Coordinates of C-alpha atoms in Angstrom, one line a residue:
M1 CA -82.3 80.2 46.7
G2 CA -79.6 82.2 45.1
N3 CA -81.0 83.9 42.0
A4 CA -77.7 83.2 39.8
K5 CA -77.5 79.6 40.9
F6 CA -81.3 79.2 39.9
W7 CA -80.5 80.7 36.3
E8 CA -77.6 78.4 36.3
I9 CA -79.9 75.4 37.0
L10 CA -82.4 76.5 34.5
R11 CA -79.8 76.6 31.6
Q12 CA -78.8 73.0 32.1
P13 CA -80.5 70.5 30.0
G14 CA -83.8 69.6 31.9
K15 CA -84.3 66.3 30.0
G16 CA -88.0 66.4 30.5
R17 CA -87.4 66.4 34.5
V18 CA -89.4 68.5 37.2
L19 CA -87.5 71.1 39.4
F20 CA -88.3 71.1 42.9
V21 CA -87.4 74.6 44.5
D22 CA -87.7 75.5 48.4
A23 CA -88.0 79.0 48.6
A24 CA -89.1 78.5 52.3
A25 CA -92.7 80.1 51.4
D26 CA -91.0 83.5 51.3
Y27 CA -93.7 86.0 50.0
G28 CA -92.0 87.5 46.9
A29 CA -91.7 86.1 43.4
V30 CA -89.0 83.3 42.9
M31 CA -89.5 82.9 39.3
G32 CA -91.2 85.0 36.4
D33 CA -91.9 84.6 32.5
K34 CA -88.0 85.1 31.6
M35 CA -86.8 81.9 33.8
A36 CA -89.8 80.1 32.6
V37 CA -89.2 80.6 28.9
I38 CA -85.2 79.5 29.7
A39 CA -86.7 76.6 31.2
V40 CA -88.6 75.6 28.4
E41 CA -85.8 76.2 25.9
N42 CA -83.5 73.8 27.9
G43 CA -86.4 71.0 28.0
W44 CA -87.5 71.3 31.7
R45 CA -91.0 69.7 31.8
G46 CA -92.0 71.6 35.2
M47 CA -91.5 73.0 38.6
V48 CA -92.9 72.7 42.1
I49 CA -91.9 75.7 43.9
N50 CA -92.4 76.2 47.6
G51 CA -92.8 79.8 46.8
Y52 CA -94.6 82.4 44.7
I53 CA -94.1 83.3 40.9
R54 CA -95.1 86.2 38.9
D55 CA -96.1 86.9 35.3
T56 CA -98.6 83.9 35.4
A57 CA -100.5 85.1 32.3
I58 CA -97.5 84.7 30.3
I59 CA -96.2 81.3 32.1
K60 CA -99.7 79.8 31.7
T61 CA -99.1 79.8 27.9
L62 CA -95.9 78.0 28.2
P63 CA -95.4 74.2 27.7
L64 CA -94.0 74.0 31.5
A65 CA -96.3 72.7 34.4
V66 CA -95.8 75.1 37.4
W67 CA -97.2 74.5 40.9
A68 CA -96.5 77.2 43.2
L69 CA -98.1 78.5 46.4
G70 CA -99.7 81.4 44.5
S71 CA -98.6 84.5 42.8
C72 CA -97.1 87.9 43.9
P73 CA -95.9 90.8 41.7
M74 CA -92.9 91.6 43.9
K75 CA -89.5 90.3 43.1
G76 CA -88.3 87.8 45.8
L77 CA -85.2 88.5 47.9
M78 CA -83.5 85.2 46.9
Q79 CA -80.7 85.7 49.6
A80 CA -79.8 82.3 50.5
E81 CA -77.5 80.3 48.4
A82 CA -79.0 77.5 46.0
E83 CA -78.1 73.9 46.1
E84 CA -78.4 71.1 44.1
G85 CA -79.4 67.4 44.5
L86 CA -80.8 67.6 48.0
S87 CA -83.6 66.0 49.8
L88 CA -86.5 68.3 50.5
A89 CA -89.4 68.3 52.7
F90 CA -92.5 70.9 52.3
H91 CA -96.1 70.6 52.5
G92 CA -96.2 67.1 53.5
L93 CA -94.1 66.3 50.5
N94 CA -90.8 64.3 51.0
I95 CA -88.9 64.8 48.0
E96 CA -85.6 62.7 47.0
P97 CA -83.6 63.3 43.7
G98 CA -84.8 60.9 40.9
M99 CA -88.4 60.3 42.4
F100 CA -91.3 60.2 39.8
I101 CA -93.8 62.8 39.8
Y102 CA -97.5 62.5 38.8
A103 CA -99.6 65.5 39.0
D104 CA -102.5 67.3 37.8
E105 CA -104.5 70.4 38.7
D106 CA -105.6 69.0 41.9
G107 CA -102.4 67.9 43.3
I108 CA -98.8 65.8 43.3
L109 CA -98.0 62.4 43.7
L110 CA -94.4 61.4 44.4
T111 CA -93.1 57.8 44.2
P112 CA -89.4 56.4 44.4
D113 CA -90.6 54.0 41.4
S114 CA -92.4 54.4 38.2
I115 CA -96.1 53.3 38.0
S116 CA -96.6 52.3 34.5
E117 CA -100.1 51.2 34.7
F118 CA -100.8 54.9 36.1
N119 CA -99.0 56.2 33.0
A120 CA -101.1 54.7 30.6
D121 CA -104.2 55.6 32.4
F122 CA -103.6 59.0 33.3
N123 CA -101.4 60.0 30.3
L124 CA -99.4 62.4 32.4
A125 CA -101.2 65.6 31.3
F126 CA -99.4 68.2 33.2
K127 CA -101.2 71.5 33.1
N128 CA -100.1 74.7 34.7
M129 CA -102.0 75.7 38.1
E130 CA -104.4 78.7 38.0

């Protein structure tokens, strides 16, 4: 994902949405604390990253749910150009724009429709992964 485009997306109004990022599991940090702070300031609720992040101690303190493959102190190369609004598939997830996400420390569930009774029981307690 091209770094400039990623920054541009994070500066858009998040409106409580979750951003999915496919970094092709490249071993290098796709996101750090500065990007996470911008995401929070612009109303993003969470991120699911097929890649690595850094600055995890700071990110864990933010009101932003982040699921990633792990952490890596090195900055990623981010040479591919980013695109928005695409269908993605990674780690057994088939992700379409507009899907609903339900998640906790143990995993992620994606559905094409809202599961209102699930909302009431689970209360959508998003938490940062360790």
